[in-house]
Short mmCIF file of C-alpha atoms in Angstrom, two decimals:
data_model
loop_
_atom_site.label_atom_id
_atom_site.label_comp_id
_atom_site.label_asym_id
_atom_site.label_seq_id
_atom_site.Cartn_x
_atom_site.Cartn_y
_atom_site.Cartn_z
CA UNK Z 1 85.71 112.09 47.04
CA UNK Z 2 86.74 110.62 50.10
CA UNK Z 3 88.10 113.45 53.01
CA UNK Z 4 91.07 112.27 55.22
CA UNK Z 5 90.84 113.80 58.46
CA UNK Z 6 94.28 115.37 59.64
CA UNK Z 7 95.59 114.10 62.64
CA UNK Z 8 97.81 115.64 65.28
CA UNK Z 9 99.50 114.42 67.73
CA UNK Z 10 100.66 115.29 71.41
CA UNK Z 11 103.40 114.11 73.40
CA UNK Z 12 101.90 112.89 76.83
CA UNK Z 13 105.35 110.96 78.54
CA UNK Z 14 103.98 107.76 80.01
CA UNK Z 15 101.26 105.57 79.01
CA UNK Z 16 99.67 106.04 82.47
CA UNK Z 17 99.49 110.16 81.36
CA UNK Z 18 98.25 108.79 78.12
CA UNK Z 19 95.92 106.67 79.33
CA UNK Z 20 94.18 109.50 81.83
CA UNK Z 21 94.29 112.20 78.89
CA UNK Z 22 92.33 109.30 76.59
CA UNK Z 23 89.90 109.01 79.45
CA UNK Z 24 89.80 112.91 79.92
CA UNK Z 25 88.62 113.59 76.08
CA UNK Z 26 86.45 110.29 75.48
CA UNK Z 27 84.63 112.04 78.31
CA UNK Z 28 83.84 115.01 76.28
CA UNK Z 29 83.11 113.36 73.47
CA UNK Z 30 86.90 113.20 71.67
CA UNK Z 31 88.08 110.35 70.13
CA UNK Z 32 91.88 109.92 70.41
CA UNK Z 33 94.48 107.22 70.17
CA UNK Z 34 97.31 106.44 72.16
CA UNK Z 35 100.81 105.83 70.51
CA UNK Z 36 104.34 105.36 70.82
CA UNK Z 37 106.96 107.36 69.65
CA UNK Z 38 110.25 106.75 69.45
CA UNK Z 39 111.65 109.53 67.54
CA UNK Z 40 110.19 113.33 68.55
CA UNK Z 41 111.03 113.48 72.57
CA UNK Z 42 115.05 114.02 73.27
CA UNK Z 43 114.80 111.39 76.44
CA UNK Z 44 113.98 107.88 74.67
CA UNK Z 45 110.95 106.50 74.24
CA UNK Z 46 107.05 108.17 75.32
CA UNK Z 47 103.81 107.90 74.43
CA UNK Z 48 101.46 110.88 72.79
CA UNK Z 49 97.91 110.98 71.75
CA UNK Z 50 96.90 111.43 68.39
CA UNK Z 51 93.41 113.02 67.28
CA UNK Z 52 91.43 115.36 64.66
CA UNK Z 53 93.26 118.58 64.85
CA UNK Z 54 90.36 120.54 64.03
CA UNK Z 55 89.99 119.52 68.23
CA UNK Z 56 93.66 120.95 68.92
CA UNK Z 57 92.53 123.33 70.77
CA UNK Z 58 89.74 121.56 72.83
CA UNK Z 59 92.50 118.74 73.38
CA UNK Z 60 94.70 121.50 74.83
CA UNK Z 61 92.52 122.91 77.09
CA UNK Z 62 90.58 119.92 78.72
CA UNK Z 63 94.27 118.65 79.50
CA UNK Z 64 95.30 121.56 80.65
CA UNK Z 65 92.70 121.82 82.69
CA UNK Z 66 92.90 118.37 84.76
CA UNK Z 67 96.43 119.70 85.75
CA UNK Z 68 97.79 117.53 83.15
CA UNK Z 69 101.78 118.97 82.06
CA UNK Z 70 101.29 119.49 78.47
CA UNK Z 71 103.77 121.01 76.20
CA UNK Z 72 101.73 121.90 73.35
CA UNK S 1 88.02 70.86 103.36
CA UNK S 2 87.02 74.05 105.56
CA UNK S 3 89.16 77.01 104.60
CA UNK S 4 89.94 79.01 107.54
CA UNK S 5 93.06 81.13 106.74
CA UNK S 6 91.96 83.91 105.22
CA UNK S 7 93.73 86.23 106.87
CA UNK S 8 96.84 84.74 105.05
CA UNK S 9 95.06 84.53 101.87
CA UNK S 10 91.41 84.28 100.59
CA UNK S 11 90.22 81.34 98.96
CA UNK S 12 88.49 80.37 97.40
CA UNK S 13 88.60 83.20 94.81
CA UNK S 14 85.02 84.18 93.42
CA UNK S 15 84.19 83.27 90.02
CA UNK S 16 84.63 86.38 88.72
CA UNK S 17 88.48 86.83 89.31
CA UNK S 18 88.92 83.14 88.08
CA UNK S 19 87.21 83.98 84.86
CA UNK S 20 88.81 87.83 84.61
CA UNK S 21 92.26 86.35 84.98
CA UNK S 22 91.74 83.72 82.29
CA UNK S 23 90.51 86.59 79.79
CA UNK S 24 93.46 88.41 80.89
CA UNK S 25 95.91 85.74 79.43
CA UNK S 26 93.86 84.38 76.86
CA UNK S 27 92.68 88.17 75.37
CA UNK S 28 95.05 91.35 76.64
CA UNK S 29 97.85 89.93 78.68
CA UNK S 30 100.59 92.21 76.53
CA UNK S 31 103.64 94.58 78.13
CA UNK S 32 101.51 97.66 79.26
CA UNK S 33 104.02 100.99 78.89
CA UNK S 34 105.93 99.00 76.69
CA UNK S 35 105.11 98.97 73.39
CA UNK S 36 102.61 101.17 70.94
CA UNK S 37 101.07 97.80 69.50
CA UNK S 38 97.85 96.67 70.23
CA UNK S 39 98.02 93.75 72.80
CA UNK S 40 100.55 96.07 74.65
CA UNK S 41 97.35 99.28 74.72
CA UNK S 42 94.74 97.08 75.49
CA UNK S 43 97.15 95.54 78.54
CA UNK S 44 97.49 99.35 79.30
CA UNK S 45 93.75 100.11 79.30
CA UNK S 46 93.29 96.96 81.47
CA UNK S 47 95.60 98.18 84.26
CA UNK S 48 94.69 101.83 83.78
CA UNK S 49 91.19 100.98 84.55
CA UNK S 50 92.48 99.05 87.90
CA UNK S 51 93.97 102.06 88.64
CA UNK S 52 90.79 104.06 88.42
CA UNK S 53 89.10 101.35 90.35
CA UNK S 54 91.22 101.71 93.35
CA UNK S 55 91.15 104.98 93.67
CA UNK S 56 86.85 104.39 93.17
CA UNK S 57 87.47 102.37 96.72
CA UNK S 58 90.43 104.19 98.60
CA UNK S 59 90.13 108.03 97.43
CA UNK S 60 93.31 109.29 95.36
CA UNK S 61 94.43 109.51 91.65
CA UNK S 62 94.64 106.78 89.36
CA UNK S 63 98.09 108.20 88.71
CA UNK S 64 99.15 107.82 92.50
CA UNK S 65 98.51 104.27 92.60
CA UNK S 66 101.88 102.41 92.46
CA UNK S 67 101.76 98.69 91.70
CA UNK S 68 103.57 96.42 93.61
CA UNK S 69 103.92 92.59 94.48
CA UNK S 70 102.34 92.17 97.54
CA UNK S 71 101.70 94.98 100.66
CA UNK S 72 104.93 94.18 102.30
CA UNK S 73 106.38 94.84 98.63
CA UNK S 74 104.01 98.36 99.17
CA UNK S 75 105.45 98.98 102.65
CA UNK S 76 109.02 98.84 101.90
CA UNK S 77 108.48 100.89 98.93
CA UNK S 78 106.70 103.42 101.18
CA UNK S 79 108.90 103.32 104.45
CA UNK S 80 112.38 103.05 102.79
CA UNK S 81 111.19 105.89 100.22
CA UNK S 82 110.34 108.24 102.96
CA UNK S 83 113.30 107.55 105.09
CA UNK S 84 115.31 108.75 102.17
CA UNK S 85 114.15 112.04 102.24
CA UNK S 86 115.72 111.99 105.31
CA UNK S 87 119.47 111.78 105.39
CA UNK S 88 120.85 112.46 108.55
CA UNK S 89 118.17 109.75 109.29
CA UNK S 90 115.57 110.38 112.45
CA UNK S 91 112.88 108.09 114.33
CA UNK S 92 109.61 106.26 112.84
CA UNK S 93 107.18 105.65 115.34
CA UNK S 94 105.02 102.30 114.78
CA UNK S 95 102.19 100.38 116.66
CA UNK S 96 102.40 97.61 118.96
CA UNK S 97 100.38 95.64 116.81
CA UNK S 98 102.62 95.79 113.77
CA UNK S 99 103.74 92.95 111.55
CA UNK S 100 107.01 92.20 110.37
CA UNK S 101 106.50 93.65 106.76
CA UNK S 102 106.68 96.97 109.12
CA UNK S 103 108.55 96.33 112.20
CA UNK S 104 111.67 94.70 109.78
CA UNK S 105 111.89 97.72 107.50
CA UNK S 106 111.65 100.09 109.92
CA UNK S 107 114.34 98.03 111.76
CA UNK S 108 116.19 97.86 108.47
CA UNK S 109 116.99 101.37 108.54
CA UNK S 110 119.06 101.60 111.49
CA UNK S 111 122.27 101.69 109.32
CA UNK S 112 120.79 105.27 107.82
CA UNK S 113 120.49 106.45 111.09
CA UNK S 114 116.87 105.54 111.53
CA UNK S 115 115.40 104.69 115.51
CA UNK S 116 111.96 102.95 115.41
CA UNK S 117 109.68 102.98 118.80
CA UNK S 118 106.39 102.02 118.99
CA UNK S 119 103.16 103.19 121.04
CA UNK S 120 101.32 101.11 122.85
CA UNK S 121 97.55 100.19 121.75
CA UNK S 122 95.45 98.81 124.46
CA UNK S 123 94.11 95.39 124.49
CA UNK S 124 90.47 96.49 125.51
CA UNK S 125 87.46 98.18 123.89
CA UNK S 126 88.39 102.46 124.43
CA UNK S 127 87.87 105.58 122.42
CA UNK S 128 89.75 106.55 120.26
CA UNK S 129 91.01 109.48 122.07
CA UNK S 130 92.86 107.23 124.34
CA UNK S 131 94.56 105.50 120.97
CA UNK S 132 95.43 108.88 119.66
CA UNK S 133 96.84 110.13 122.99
CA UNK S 134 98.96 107.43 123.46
CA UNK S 135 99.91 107.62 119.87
CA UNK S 136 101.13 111.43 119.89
CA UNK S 137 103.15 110.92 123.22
CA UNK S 138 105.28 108.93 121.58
CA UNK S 139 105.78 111.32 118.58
CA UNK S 140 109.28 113.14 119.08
CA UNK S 141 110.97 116.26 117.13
CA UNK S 142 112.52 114.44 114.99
CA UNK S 143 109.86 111.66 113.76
CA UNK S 144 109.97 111.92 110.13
CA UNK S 145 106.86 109.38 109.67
CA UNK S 146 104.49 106.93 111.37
CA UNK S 147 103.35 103.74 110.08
CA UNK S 148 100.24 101.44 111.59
CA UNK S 149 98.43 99.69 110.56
CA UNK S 150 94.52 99.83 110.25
CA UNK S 151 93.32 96.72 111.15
CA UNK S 152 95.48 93.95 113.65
CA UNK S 153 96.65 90.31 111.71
CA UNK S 154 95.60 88.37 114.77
CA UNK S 155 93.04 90.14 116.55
CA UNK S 156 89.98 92.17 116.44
CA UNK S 157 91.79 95.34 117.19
CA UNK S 158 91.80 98.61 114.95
CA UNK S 159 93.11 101.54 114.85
CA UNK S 160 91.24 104.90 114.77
CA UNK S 161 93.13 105.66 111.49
CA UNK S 162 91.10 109.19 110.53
CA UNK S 163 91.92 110.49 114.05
CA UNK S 164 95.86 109.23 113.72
CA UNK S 165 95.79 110.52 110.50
CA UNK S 166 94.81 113.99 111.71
CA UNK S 167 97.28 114.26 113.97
CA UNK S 168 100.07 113.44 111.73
CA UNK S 169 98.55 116.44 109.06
CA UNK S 170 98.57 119.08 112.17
CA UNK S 171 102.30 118.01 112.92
CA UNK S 172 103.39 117.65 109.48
CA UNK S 173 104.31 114.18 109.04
CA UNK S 174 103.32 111.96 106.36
CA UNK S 175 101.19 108.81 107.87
CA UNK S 176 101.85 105.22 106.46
CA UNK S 177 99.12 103.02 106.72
CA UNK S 178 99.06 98.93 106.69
CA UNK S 179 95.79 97.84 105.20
CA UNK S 180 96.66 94.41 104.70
CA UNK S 181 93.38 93.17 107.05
CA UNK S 182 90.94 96.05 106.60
CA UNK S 183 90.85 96.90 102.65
CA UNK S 184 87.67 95.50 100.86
CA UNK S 185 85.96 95.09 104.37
CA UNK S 186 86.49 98.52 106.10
CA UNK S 187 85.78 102.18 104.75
CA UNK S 188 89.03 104.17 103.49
CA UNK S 189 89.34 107.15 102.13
CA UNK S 190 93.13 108.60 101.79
CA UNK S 191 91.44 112.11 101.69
CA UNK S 192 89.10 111.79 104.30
CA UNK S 193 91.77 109.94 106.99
CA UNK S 194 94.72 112.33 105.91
CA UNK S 195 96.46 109.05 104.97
CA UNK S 196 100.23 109.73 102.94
CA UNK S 197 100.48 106.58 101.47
CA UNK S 198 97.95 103.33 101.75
CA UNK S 199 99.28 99.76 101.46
CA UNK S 200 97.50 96.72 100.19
CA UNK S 201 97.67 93.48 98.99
CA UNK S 202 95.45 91.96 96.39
CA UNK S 203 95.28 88.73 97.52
CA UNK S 204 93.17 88.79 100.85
CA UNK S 205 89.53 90.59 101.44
CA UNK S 206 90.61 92.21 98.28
CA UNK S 207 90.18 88.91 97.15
CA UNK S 208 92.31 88.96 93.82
CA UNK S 209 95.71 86.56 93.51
CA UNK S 210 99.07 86.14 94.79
CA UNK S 211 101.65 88.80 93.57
CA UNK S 212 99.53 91.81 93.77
CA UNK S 213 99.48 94.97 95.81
CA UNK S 214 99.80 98.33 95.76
CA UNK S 215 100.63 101.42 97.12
CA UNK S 216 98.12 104.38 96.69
CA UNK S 217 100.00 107.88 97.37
CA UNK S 218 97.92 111.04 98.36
CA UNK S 219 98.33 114.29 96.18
CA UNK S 220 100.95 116.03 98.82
CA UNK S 221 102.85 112.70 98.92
CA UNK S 222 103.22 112.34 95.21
CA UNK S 223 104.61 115.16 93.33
CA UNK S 224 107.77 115.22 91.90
CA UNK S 225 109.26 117.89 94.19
CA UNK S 226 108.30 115.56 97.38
CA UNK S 227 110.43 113.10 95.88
CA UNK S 228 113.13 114.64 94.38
CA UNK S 229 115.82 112.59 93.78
CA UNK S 230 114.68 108.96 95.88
CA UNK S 231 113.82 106.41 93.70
CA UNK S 232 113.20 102.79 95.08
CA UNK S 233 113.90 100.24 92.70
CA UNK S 234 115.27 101.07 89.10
CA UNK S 235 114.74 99.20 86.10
CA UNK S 236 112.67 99.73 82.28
CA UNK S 237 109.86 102.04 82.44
CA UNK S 238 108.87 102.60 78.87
CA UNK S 239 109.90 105.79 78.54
CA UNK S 240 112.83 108.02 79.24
CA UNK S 241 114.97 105.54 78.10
CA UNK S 242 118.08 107.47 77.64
CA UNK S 243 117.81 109.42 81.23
CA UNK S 244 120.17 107.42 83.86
CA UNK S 245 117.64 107.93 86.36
CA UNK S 246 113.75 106.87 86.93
CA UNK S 247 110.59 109.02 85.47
CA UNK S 248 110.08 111.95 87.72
CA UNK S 249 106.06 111.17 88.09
CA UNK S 250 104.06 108.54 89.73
CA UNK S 251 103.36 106.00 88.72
CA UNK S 252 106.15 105.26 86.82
CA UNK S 253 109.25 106.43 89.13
CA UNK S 254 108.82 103.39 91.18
CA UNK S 255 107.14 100.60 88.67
CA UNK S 256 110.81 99.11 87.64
CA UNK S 257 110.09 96.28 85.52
CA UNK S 258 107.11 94.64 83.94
CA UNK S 259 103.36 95.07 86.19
CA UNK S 260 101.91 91.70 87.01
CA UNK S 261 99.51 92.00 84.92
CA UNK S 262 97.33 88.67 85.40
CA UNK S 263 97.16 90.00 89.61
CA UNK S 264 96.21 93.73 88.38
CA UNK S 265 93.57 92.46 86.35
CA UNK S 266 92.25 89.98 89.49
CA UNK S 267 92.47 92.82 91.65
CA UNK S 268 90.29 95.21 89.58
CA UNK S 269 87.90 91.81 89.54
CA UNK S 270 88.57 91.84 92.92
CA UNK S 271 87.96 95.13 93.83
CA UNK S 272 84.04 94.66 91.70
CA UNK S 273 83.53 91.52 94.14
CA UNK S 274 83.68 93.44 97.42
CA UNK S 275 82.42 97.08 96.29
CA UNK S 276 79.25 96.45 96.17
CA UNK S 277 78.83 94.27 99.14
CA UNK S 278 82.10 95.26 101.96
CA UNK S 279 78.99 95.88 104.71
CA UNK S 280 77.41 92.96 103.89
CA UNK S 281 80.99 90.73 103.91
CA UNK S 282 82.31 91.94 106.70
CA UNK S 283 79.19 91.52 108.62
CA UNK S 284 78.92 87.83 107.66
CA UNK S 285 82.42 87.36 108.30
CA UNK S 286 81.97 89.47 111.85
CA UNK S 287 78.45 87.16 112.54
CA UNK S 288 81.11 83.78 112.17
CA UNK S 289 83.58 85.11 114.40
CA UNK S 290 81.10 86.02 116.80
CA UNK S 291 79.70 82.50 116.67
CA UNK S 292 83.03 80.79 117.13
CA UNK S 293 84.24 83.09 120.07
CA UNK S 294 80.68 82.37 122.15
CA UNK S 295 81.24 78.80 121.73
CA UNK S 296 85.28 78.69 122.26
CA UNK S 297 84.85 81.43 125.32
CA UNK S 298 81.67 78.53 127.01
CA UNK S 299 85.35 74.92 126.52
CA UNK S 300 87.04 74.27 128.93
CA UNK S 301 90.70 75.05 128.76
CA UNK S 302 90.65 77.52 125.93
CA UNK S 303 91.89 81.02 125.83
CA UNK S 304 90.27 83.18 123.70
CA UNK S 305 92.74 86.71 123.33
CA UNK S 306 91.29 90.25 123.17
CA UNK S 307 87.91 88.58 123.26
CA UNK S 308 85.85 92.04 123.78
CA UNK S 309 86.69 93.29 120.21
CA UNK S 310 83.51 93.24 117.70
CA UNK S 311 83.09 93.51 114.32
CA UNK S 312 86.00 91.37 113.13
CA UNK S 313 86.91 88.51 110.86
CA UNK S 314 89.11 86.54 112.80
CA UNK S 315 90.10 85.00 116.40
CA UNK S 316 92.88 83.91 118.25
CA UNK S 317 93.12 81.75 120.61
CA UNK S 318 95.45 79.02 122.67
CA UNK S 319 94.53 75.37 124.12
CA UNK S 320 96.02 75.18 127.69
CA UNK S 321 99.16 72.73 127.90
CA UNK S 322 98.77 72.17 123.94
CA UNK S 323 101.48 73.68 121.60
CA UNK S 324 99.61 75.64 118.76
CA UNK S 325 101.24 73.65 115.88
CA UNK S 326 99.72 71.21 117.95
CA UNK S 327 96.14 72.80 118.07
CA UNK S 328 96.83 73.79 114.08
CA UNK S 329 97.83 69.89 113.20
CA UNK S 330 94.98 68.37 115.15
CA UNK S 331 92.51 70.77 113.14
CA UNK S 332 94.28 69.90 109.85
CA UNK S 333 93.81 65.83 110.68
CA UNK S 334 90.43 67.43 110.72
CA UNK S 335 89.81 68.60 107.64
CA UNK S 336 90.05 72.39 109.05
CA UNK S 337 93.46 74.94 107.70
CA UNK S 338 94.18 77.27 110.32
CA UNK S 339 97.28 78.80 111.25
CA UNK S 340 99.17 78.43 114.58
CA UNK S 341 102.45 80.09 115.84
CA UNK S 342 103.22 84.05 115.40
CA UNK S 343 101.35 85.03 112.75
CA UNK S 344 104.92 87.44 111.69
CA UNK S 345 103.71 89.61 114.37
CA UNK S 346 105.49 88.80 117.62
CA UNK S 347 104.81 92.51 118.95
CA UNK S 348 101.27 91.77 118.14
CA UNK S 349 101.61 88.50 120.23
CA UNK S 350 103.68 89.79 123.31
CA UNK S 351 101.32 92.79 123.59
CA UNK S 352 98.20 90.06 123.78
CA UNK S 353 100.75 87.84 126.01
CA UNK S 354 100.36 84.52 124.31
CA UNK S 355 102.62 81.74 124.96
CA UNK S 356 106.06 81.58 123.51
CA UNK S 357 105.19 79.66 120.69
CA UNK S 358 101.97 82.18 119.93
CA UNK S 359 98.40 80.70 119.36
CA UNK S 360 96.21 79.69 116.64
CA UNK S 361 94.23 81.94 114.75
CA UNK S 362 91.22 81.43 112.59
CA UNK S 363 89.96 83.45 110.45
CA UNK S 364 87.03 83.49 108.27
CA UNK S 365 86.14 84.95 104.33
CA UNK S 366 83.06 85.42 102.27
CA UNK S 367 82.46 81.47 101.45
CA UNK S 368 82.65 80.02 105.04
CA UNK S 369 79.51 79.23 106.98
CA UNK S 370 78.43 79.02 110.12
CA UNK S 371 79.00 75.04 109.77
CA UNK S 372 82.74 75.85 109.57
CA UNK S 373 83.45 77.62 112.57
CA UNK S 374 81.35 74.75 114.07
CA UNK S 375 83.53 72.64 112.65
CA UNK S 376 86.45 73.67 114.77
CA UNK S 377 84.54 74.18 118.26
CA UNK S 378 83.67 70.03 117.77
CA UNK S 379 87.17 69.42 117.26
CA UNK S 380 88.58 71.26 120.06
CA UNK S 381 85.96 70.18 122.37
CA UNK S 382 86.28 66.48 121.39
#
């Protein structure tokens, strides 16, 4: 039986912020994707990563952590 | 053809940015910040790592590092930003070596309320005390920032940017610096030379193309709260669509509009060229300029200006009686580009005292010889 791994995802603003929180995780070892969305933040358009949420809380705390504004 | 306008713009271009620029269009040349599809993140990887690789060469945040068209594109971003902090407007104290791209914004600003003076550098070899001193006499209470620049357009002069730089953090002002001649051949570190905001073009020792720059902004000069409500230019940004205003952060609150992507990516290429061999580049380029100033300091007739400054990649100097467009066209019947007249710098030029119509200057890049500065001793001599 194949197991489909649950993603989450994070709002991050720009694609620069997206960009530097990719870097931030690849770095310890978290794969994560950048993405657009259009329809969850109340100013327009952003970007947010998406990765394994059995890492939420990793995710969280290494961007947290580089001073990164995060609303989780 | 011998290429000897560097200082204008490098060519030619190494290999490497040729063949980076053609990947660029052919491979990942999409709307970085744009869209969420995949030519538009792989265009957003591209410049994100440029960003990472000027801040490996200057110090900084990739974050901090604003893109822009050229330096003078940087420099009015920077000076007109800063000035409207400001607005009961104040003074901006500048060089006497600075180029138009400074001395017009600066002047620019008068209708805000802005003064500009400038400090005089001298023309000879002295410490850098002497540079600094003169520099914070002409500081006044209401300065609200300095701009210089690190490396002169038409001389071998530089600035002692570090010690500058340390005078504007003791009296609170936020330093602008001009490194149009000196990045990818000179040290910088923002950090280390308490630099606010560092200017460059892409397209000279840099050695990427035409319509790239940037401006890298330290930590205390790029938070949100610094800026406040001063924006530069407004336009798309990719996100915060439905907010009247620009994105509070860097970089995006003054990229308006689409990045030149095709210059980013020839600047990171760029930027690979001359990291791993500035000291050897600018020592070649210092060895030619040395070569050329022996042999034009030994002809009759020629004036060689500031002539005791090492270490440098270009010369000026003026034939006696002979117009420099008329020096500049007899070297072009030649064979030999060089450029004659002000350079855009005519306080540069009055603080050297050339002639009215300024001087030629040559200056050299990583793929001339020693043949080519020879080149234009035999046809001023002749």
């Amino acid at each position: 039986m194949e197991h489909k791994t649950k993603l989450c995802t994070l709002p991050v603003g720009s694609v620069t912020s997206a960009m530097k929180a990719r870097r931030l995780l690849a770095e310890r070892f978290i794969d994560s994707s950048a993405i657009r969305e259009t329809r969850r933040s109340g100013g327009g358009c952003s970007y947010a990563l998406e990765f394994d949420c059995r890492q939420y809380d990793a995710v969280i705390g290494i961007l947290k952590a580089a001073g990164m504004n995060i609303t989780s | 053809m011998i290429y000897l306008d560097n200082a204008a713009t490098t060519f030619p271009k190494p290999r490497s940015v040729i063949r980076e620029v053609e990947r660029c269009l052919c491979e990942y040349c999409g709307n970085p910040g744009r869209g969420g599809h995949r030519l538009s993140m792989k265009a957003a990887e591209a410049v994100y790592s440029v960003r990472c690789a000027v801040c490996d060469e200057f110090g900084g945040l990739p974050e901090n590092v604003v893109f822009t068209h050229n330096a003078t594109d940087a420099l009015n971003l920077a000076i007109k930003s800063l000035a409207r902090r400001h607005k009961d407007g104040g003074h901006i104290l500048i060089s006497s070596l600075e180029h138009n791209s400074v001395r017009r914004p600066c002047a620019a600003l008068a209708e805000y309320g802005f003064e500009y003076s400038t400090f005089d550098v001298p023309t000879v070899p002295c410490h850098d005390r002497v540079i600094c001193a003169a520099f914070e006499r002409e500081l006044r209470d209401d300065t609200k920032f300095a701009v210089v620049c690190h490396a002169s357009n038409i001389c071998g002069i530089t600035l002692p940017i570090r010690a500058i730089g340390e005078v504007c953090r003791r009296r609170g002002i936020p330093l602008v610096v001009d490194a149009s001649q000196s990045a990818g051949l000179y040290d910088i570190d923002i950090g280390k030379m308490n630099i606010g905001i560092l200017c460059c073009p892409g397209h000279k020792s840099l050695y990427g193309i035409q319509g790239g720059g940037f401006a890298l902004f330290s930590a205390d000069c790029a938070s949100p709260d610094f800026w406040a409500d001063v924006t530069y230019a407004q336009g798309g940004s990719g996100v915060s669509s439905l907010d009247e205003g620009m994105p509070r952060e860097l970089p995006e609150r003054f990229e308006a509009g689409t990045l030149a992507v095709p210059s980013v990516a020839a600047l990171g290429a760029g930027l690979r060229f001359v990291s791993s061999s500035r000291h050897e580049l600018r020592e070649h380029e210092a060895k030619l300029i040395r070569r050329l100033r022996y042999m034009l300091l030994n002809t009759r007739g020629v004036k060689v200006y500031a002539p005791n400054f090492d270490n440098t990649n270009l010369l000026l100097f003026s034939q006696s009686g002979v117009p420099s467009d008329r020096t500049a066209a007899l070297l072009d019947d030649a064979g030999i580009c060089v450029r004659a007249g002000l350079h855009c710098s005519p306080l540069a030029h009055k603080l050297l005292g050339t002639p009215e119509d300024g001087a030629v200057r040559v200056s050299v890049g990583a793929f001339n010889s020693a043949a080519d500065v020879e080149g234009v001793w035999r046809a001023i001599a002749r």
